[in-house]
PDB file of C-alpha atoms in Angstrom:
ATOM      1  CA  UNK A 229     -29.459 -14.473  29.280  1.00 41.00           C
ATOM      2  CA  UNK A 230     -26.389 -14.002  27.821  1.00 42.00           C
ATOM      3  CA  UNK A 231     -24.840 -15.902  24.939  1.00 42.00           C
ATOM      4  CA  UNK A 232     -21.660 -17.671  25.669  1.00 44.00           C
ATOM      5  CA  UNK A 233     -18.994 -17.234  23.436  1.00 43.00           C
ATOM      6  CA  UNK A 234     -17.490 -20.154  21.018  1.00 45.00           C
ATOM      7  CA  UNK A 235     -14.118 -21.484  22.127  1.00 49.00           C
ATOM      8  CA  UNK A 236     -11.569 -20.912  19.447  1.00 49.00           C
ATOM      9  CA  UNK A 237     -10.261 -24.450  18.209  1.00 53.00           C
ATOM     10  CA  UNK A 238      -7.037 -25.315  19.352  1.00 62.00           C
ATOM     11  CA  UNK A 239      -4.188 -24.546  17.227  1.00 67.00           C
ATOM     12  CA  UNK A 240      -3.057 -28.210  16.697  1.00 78.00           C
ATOM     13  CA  UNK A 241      -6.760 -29.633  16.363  1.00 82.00           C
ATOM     14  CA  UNK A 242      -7.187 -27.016  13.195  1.00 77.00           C
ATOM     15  CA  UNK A 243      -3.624 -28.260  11.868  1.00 81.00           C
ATOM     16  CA  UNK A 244      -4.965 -31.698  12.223  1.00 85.00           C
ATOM     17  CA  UNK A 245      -7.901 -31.114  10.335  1.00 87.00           C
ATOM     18  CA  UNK A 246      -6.169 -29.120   7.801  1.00 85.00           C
ATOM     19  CA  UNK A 247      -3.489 -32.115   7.206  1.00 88.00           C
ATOM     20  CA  UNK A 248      -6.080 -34.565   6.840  1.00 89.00           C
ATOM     21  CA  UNK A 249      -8.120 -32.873   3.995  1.00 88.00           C
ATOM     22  CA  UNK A 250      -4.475 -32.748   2.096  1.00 90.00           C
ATOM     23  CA  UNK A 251      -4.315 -36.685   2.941  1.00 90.00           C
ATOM     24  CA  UNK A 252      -7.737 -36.871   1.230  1.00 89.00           C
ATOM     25  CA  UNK A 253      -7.203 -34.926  -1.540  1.00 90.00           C
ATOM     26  CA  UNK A 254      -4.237 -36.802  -2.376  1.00 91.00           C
ATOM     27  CA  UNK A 255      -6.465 -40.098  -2.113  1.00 90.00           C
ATOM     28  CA  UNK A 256      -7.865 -38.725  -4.880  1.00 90.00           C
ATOM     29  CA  UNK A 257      -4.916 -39.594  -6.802  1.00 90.00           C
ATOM     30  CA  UNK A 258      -2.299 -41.984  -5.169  1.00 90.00           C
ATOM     31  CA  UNK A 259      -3.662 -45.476  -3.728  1.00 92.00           C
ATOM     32  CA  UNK A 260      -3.818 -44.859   0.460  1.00 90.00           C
ATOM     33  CA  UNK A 261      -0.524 -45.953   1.218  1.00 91.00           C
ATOM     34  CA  UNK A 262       1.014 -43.765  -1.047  1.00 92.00           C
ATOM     35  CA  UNK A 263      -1.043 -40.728   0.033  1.00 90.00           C
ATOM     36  CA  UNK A 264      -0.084 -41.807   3.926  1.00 91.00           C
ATOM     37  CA  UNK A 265       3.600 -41.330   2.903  1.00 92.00           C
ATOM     38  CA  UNK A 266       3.445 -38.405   1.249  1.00 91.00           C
ATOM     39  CA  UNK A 267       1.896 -37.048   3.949  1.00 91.00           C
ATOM     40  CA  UNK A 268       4.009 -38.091   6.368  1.00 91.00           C
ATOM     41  CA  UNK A 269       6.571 -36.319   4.461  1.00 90.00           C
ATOM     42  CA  UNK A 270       5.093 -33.390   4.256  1.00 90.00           C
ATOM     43  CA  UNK A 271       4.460 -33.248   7.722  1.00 88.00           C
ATOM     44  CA  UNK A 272       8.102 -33.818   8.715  1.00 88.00           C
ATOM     45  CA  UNK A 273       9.884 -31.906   6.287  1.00 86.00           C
ATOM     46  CA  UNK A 274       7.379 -28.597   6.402  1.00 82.00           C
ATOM     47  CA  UNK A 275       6.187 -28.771   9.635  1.00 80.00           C
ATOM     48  CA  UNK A 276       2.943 -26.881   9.751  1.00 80.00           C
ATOM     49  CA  UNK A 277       0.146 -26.606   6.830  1.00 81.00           C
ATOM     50  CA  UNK A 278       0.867 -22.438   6.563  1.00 74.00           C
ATOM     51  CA  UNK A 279       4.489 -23.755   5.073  1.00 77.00           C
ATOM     52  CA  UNK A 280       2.641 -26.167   3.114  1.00 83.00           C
ATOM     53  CA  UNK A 281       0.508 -23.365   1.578  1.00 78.00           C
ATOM     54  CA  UNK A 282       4.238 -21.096   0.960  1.00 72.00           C
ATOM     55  CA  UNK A 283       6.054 -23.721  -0.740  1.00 81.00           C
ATOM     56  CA  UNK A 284       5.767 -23.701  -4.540  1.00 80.00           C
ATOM     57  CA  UNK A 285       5.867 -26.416  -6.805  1.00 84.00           C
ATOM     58  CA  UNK A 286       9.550 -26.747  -7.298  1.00 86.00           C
ATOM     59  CA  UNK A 287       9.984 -26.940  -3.587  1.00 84.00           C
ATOM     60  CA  UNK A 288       7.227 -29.959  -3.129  1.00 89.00           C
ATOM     61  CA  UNK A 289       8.388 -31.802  -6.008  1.00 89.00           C
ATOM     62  CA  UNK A 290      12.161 -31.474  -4.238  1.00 89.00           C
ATOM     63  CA  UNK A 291      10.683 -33.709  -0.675  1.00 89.00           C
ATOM     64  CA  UNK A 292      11.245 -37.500  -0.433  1.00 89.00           C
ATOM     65  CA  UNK A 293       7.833 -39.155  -1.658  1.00 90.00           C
ATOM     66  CA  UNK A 294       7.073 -36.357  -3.621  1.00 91.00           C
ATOM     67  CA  UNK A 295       6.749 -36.982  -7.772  1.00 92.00           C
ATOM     68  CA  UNK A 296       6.183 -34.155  -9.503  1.00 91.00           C
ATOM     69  CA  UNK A 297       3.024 -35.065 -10.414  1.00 91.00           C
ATOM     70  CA  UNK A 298       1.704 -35.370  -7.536  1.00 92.00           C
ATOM     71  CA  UNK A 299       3.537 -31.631  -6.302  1.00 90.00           C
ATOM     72  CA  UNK A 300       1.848 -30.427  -9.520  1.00 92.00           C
ATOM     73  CA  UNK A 301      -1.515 -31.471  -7.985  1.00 91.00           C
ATOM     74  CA  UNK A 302      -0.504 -30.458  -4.353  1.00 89.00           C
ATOM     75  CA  UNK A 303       0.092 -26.642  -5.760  1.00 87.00           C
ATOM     76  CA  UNK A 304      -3.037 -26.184  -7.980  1.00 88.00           C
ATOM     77  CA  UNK A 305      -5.341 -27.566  -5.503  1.00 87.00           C
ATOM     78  CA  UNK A 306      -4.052 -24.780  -3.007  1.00 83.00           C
ATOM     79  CA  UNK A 307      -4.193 -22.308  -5.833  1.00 80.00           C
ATOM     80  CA  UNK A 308      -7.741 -23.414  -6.455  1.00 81.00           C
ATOM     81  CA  UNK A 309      -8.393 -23.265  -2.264  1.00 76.00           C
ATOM     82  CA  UNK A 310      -7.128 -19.649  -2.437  1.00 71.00           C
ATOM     83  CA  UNK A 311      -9.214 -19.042  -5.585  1.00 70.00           C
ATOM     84  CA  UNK A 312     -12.224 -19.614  -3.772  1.00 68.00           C
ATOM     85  CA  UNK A 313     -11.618 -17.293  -0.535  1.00 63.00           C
ATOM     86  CA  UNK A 314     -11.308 -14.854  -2.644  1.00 61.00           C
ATOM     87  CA  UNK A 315     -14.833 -15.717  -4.517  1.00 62.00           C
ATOM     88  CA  UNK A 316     -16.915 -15.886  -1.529  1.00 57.00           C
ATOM     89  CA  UNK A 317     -16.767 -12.565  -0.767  1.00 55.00           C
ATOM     90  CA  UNK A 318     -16.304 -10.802  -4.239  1.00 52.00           C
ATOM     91  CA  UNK A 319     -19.725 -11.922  -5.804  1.00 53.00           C
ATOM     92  CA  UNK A 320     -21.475 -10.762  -2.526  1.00 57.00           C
ATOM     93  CA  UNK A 321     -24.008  -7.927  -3.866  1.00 65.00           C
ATOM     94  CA  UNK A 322     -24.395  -6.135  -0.391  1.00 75.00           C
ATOM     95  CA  UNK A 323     -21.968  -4.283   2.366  1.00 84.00           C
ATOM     96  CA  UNK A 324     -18.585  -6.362   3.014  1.00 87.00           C
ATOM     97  CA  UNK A 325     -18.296  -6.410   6.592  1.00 89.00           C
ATOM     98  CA  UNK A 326     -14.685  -6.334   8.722  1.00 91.00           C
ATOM     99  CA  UNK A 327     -14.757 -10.358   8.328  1.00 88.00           C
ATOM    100  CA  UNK A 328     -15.285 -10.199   4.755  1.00 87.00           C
ATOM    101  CA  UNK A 329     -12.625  -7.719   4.618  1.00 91.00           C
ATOM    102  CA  UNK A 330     -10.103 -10.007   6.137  1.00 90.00           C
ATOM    103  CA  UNK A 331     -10.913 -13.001   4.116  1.00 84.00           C
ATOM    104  CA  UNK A 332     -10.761 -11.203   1.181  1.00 85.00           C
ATOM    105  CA  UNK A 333      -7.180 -10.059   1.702  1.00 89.00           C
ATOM    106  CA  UNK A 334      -6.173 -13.308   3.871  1.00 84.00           C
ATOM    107  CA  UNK A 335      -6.797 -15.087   0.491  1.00 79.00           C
ATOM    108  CA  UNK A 336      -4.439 -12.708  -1.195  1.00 81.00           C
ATOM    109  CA  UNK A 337      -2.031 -12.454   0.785  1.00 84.00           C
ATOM    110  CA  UNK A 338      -1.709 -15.853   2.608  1.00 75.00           C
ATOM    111  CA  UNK A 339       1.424 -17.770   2.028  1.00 70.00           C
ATOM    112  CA  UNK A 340       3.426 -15.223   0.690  1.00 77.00           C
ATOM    113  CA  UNK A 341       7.210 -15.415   1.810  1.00 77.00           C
ATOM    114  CA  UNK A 342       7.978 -11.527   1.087  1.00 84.00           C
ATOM    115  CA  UNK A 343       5.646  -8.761   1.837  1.00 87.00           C
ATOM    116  CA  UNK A 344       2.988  -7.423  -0.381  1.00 88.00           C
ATOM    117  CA  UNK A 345       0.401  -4.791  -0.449  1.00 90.00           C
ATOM    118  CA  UNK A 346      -2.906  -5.786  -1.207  1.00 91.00           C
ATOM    119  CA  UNK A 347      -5.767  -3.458  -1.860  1.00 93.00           C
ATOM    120  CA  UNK A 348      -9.863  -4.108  -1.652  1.00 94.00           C
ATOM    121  CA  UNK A 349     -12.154  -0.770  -3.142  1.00 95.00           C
ATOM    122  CA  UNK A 350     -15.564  -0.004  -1.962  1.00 95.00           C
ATOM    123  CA  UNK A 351     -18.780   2.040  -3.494  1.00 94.00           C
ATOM    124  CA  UNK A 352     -20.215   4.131  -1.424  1.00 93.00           C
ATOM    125  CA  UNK A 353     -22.839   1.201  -0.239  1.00 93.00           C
ATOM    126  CA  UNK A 354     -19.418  -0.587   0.951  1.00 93.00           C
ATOM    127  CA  UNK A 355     -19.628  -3.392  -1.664  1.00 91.00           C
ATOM    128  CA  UNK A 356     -16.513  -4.414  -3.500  1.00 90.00           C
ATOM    129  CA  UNK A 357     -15.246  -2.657  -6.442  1.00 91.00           C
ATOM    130  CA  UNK A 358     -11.696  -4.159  -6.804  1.00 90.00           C
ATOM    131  CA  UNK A 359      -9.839  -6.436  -4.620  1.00 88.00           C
ATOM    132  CA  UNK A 360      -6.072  -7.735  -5.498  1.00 87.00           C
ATOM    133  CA  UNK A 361      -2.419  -7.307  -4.792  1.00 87.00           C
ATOM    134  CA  UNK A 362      -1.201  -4.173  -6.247  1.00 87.00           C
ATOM    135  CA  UNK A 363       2.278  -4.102  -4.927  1.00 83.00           C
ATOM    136  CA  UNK A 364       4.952  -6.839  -4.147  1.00 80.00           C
ATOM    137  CA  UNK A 365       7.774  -5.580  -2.239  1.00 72.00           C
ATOM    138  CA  UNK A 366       8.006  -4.146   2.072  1.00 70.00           C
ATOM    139  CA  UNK A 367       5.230  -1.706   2.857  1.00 71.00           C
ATOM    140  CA  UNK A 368       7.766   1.115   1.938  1.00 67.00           C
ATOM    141  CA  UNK A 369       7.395   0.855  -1.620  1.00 65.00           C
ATOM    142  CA  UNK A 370       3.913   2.101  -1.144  1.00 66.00           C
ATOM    143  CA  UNK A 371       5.297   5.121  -1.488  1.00 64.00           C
ATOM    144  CA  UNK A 372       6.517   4.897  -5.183  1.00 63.00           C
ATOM    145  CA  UNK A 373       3.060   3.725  -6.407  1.00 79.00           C
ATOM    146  CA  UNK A 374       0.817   6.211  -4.483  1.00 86.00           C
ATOM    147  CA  UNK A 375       0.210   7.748  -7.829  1.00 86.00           C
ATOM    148  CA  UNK A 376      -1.504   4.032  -9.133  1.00 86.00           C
ATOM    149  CA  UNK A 377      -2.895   3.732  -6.193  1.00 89.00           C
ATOM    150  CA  UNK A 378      -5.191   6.613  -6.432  1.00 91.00           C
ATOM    151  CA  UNK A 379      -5.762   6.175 -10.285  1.00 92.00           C
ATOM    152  CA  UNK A 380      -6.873   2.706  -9.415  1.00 92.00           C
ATOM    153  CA  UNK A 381      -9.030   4.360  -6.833  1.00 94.00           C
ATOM    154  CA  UNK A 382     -10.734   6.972  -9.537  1.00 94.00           C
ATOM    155  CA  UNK A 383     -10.795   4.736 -12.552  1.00 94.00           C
ATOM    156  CA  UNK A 384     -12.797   2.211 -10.465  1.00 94.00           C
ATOM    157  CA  UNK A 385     -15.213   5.191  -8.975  1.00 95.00           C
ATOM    158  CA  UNK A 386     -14.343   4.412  -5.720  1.00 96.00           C
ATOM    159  CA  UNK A 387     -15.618   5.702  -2.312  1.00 96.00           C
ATOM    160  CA  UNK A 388     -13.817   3.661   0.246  1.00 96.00           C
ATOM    161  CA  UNK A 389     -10.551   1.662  -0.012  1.00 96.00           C
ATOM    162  CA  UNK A 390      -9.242  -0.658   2.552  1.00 96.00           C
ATOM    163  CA  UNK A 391      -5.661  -1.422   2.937  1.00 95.00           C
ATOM    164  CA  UNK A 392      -3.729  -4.724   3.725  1.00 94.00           C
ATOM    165  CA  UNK A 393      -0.512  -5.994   4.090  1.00 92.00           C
ATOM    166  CA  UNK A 394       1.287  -8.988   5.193  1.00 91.00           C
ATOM    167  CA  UNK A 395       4.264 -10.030   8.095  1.00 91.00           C
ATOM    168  CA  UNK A 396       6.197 -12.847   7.133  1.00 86.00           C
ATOM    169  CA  UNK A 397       7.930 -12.496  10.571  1.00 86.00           C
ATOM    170  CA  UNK A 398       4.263 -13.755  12.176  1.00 85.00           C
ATOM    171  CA  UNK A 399       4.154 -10.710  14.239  1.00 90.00           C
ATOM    172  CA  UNK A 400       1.132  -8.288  13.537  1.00 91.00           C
ATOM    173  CA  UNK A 401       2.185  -5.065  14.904  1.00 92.00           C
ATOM    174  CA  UNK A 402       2.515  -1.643  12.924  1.00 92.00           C
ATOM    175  CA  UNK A 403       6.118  -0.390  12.613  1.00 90.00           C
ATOM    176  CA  UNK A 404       6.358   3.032  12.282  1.00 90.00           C
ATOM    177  CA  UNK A 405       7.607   2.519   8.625  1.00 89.00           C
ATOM    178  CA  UNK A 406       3.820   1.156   8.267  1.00 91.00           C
ATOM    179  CA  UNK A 407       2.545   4.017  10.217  1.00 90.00           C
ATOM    180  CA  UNK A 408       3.870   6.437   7.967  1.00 88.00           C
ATOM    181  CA  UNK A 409       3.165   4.527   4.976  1.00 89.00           C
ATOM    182  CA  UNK A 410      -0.889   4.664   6.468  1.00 91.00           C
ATOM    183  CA  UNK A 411      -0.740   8.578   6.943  1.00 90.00           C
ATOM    184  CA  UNK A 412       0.828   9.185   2.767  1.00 89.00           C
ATOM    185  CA  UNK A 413      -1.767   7.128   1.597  1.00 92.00           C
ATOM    186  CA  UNK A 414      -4.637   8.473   3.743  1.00 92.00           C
ATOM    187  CA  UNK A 415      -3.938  12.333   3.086  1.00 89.00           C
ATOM    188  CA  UNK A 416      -3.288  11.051  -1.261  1.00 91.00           C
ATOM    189  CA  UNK A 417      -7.069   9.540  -1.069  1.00 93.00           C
ATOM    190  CA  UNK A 418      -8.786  12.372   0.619  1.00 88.00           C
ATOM    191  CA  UNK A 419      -7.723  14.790  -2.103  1.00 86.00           C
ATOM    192  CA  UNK A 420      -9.414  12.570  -4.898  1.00 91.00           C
ATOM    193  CA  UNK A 421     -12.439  11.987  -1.965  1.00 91.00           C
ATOM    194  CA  UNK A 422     -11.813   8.277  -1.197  1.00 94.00           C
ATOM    195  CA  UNK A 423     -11.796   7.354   2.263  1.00 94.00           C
ATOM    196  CA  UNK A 424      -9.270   4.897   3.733  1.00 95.00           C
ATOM    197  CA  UNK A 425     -11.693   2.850   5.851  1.00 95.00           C
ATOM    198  CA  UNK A 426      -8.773   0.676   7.588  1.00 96.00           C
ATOM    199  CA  UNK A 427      -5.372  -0.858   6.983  1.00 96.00           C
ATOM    200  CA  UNK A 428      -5.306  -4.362   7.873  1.00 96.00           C
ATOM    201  CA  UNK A 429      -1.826  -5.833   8.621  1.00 95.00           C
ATOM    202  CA  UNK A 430      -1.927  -9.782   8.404  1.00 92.00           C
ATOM    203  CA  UNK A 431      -0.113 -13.320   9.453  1.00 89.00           C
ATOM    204  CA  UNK A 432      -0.830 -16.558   8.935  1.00 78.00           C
ATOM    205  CA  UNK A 433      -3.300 -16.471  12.104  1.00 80.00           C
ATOM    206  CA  UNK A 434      -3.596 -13.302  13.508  1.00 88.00           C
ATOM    207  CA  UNK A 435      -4.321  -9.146  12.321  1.00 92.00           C
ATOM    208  CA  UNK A 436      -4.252  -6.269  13.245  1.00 95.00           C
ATOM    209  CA  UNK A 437      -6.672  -3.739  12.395  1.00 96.00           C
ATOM    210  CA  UNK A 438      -5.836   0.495  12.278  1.00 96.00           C
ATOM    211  CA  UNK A 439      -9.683   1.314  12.147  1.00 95.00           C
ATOM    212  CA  UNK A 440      -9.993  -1.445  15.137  1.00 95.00           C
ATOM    213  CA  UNK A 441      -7.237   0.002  16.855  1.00 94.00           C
ATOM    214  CA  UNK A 442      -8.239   3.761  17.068  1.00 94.00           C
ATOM    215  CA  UNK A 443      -4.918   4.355  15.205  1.00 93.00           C
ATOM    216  CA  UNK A 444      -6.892   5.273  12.132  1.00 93.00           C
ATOM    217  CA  UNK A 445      -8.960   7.569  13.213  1.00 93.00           C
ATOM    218  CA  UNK A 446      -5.433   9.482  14.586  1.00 91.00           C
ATOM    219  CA  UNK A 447      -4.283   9.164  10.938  1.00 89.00           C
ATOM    220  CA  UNK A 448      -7.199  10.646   9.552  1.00 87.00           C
ATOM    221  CA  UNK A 449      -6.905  13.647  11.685  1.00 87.00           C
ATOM    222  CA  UNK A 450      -3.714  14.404  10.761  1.00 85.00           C
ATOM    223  CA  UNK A 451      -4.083  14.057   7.175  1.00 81.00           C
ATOM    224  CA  UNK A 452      -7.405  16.493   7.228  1.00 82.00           C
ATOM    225  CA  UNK A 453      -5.371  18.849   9.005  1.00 85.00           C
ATOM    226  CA  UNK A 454      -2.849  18.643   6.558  1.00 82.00           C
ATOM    227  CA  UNK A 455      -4.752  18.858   3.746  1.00 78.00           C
ATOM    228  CA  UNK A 456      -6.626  21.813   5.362  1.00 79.00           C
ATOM    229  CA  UNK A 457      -3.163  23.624   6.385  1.00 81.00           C
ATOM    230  CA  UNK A 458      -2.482  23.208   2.538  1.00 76.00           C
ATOM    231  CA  UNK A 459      -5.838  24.825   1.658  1.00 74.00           C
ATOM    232  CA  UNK A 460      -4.986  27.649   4.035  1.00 81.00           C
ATOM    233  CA  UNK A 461      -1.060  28.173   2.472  1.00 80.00           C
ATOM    234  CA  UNK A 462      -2.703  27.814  -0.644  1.00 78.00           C
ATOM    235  CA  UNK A 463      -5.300  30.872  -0.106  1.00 80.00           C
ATOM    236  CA  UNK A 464      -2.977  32.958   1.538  1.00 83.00           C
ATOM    237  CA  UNK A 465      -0.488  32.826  -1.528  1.00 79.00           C
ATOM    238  CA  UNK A 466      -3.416  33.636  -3.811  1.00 82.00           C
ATOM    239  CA  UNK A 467      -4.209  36.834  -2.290  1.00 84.00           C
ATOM    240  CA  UNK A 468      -0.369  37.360  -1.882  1.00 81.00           C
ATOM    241  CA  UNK A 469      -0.787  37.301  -5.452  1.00 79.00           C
ATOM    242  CA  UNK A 470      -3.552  38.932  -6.135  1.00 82.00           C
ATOM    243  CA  UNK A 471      -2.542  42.129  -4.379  1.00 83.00           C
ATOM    244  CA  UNK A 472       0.805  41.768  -5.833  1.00 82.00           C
ATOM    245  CA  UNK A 473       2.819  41.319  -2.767  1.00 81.00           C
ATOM    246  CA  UNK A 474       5.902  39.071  -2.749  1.00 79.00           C
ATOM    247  CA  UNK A 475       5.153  35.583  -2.441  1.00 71.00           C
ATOM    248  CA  UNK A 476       7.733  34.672  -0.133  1.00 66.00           C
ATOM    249  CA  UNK A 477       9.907  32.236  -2.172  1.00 53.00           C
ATOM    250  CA  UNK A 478      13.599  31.484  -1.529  1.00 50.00           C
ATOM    251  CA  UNK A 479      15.417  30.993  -4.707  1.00 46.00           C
ATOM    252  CA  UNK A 480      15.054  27.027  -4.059  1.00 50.00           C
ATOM    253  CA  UNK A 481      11.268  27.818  -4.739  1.00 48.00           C
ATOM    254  CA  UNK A 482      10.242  26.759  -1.531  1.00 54.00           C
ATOM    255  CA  UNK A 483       7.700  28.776   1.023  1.00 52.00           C
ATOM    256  CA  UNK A 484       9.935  31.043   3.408  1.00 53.00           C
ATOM    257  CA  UNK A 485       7.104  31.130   5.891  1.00 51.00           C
ATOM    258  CA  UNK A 486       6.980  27.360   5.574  1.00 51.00           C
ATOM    259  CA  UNK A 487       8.986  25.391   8.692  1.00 45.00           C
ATOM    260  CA  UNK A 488       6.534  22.587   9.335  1.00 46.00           C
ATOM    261  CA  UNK A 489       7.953  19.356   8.811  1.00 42.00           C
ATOM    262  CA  UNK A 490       5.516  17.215   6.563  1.00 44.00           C
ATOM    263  CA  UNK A 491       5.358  13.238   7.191  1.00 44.00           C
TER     264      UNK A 491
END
């Protein structure tokens, strides 16, 4: 027989839930009609609990209702929710699986008004290494800090790393920007032997997942074929070399026999 799969909870039953632990949590601290109106504040002026989670301290102590005491205790009890997504899955001693992998990054990422790159390393077993934000700033400025990328990758003796990055926009869809950004940082990995197992692109309630996707796998084939066309170029000017034959420079120092474009 087969098994019938969960429903997902409605989107407005899990915002219910959600806004009712925050009404408990400020029970904790401001007699029940108090916490009520805060609430009710909270609800009006930031609409859903993902906002909630975005606005900093400043911003909560700023709504009607709201002392800044209480937005003091609002913003470390989020910071201490956060703190703990990211625990679950970082003292696990065995294999992270693709769930473990979003959580992981989901806790790093979540919230965040501007985009930010996010990182999680693996051993060869596929247990965590490393897992943080390494890069705040649009996908694009992956490309400046390649180089740390891949030191963070040897110093920590990795084998795999997994990718992540957020859309404030809500819309979890590669650009090509992102793309390109994938294909750089897979074909800078493989020549230190680390794998990029998947880039995960995130919102506040959906991904989307390259390895998933088949887009990976794509990516990886080009950079191997790269890398192995850079090998071969490599070889030839050796025994160019080696026999003393001209080696085919222009004055610029580039390859003349070299009109591929390169991404």
């Amino acid at each position: 027989m087969s098994r019938r799969k969960p429903q997902e909870q409605p989107k407005e039953e899990e915002e219910a839930q959600s806004f009712e632990l925050v009404r408990s949590a400020l029970g904790c601290l401001l007699p029940p009609d108090q916490a009520g109106r805060v609430l009710a504040q909270l609800r009006r002026h930031l609409g859903s609990f993902a906002t909630l989670v975005r606005t900093p301290e400043a911003g909560l102590a700023a709504l009607p209702e709201v002392d800044p005491g209480t937005a003091r205790f609002l913003h470390l009890t989020l910071e201490l929710a956060k703190a703990s997504l990211r625990a679950g899955p970082s003292y696990r001693q065995d294999a992270l699986l693709y769930s473990d992998l979003v959580e992981l990054l989901r806790s790093e990422l979540f919230g965040r008004r501007t985009e930010a790159v996010a990182v999680v390393l693996l051993d060869g077993g596929g247990r965590r290494l490393y897992s943080g934000v390494v890069i705040s700033g649009e996908i694009s400025a992956v490309r400046i800090h390649i180089r740390s990328l891949v030191e963070r990758c040897v110093n920590h003796n990795a084998a795999y790393a997994v990718l992540g990055h957020n859309h404030p926009t809500g819309v979890a869809v590669p650009s090509v920007e992102d793309i390109v950004v994938t294909a750089q940082v897979a074909l800078a990995l493989i020549n230190v032997d680390v794998t990029l197992r998947d880039h995960i692109i995130l919102t506040d309630d959906s991904e989307f997942s390259f390895a998933n996707s088949g887009l990976l796998a794509e990516v990886d084939r080009l950079a191997a074929r790269c890398r192995e066309d850079g090998l071969s170029r490599a070889r030839e000017l050796a025994l160019r070399f080696s026999r003393g034959e001209p080696l085919g420079w222009d004055r610029e120092g580039r390859d003349e026999t070299d009109h591929e474009s390169r991404f």
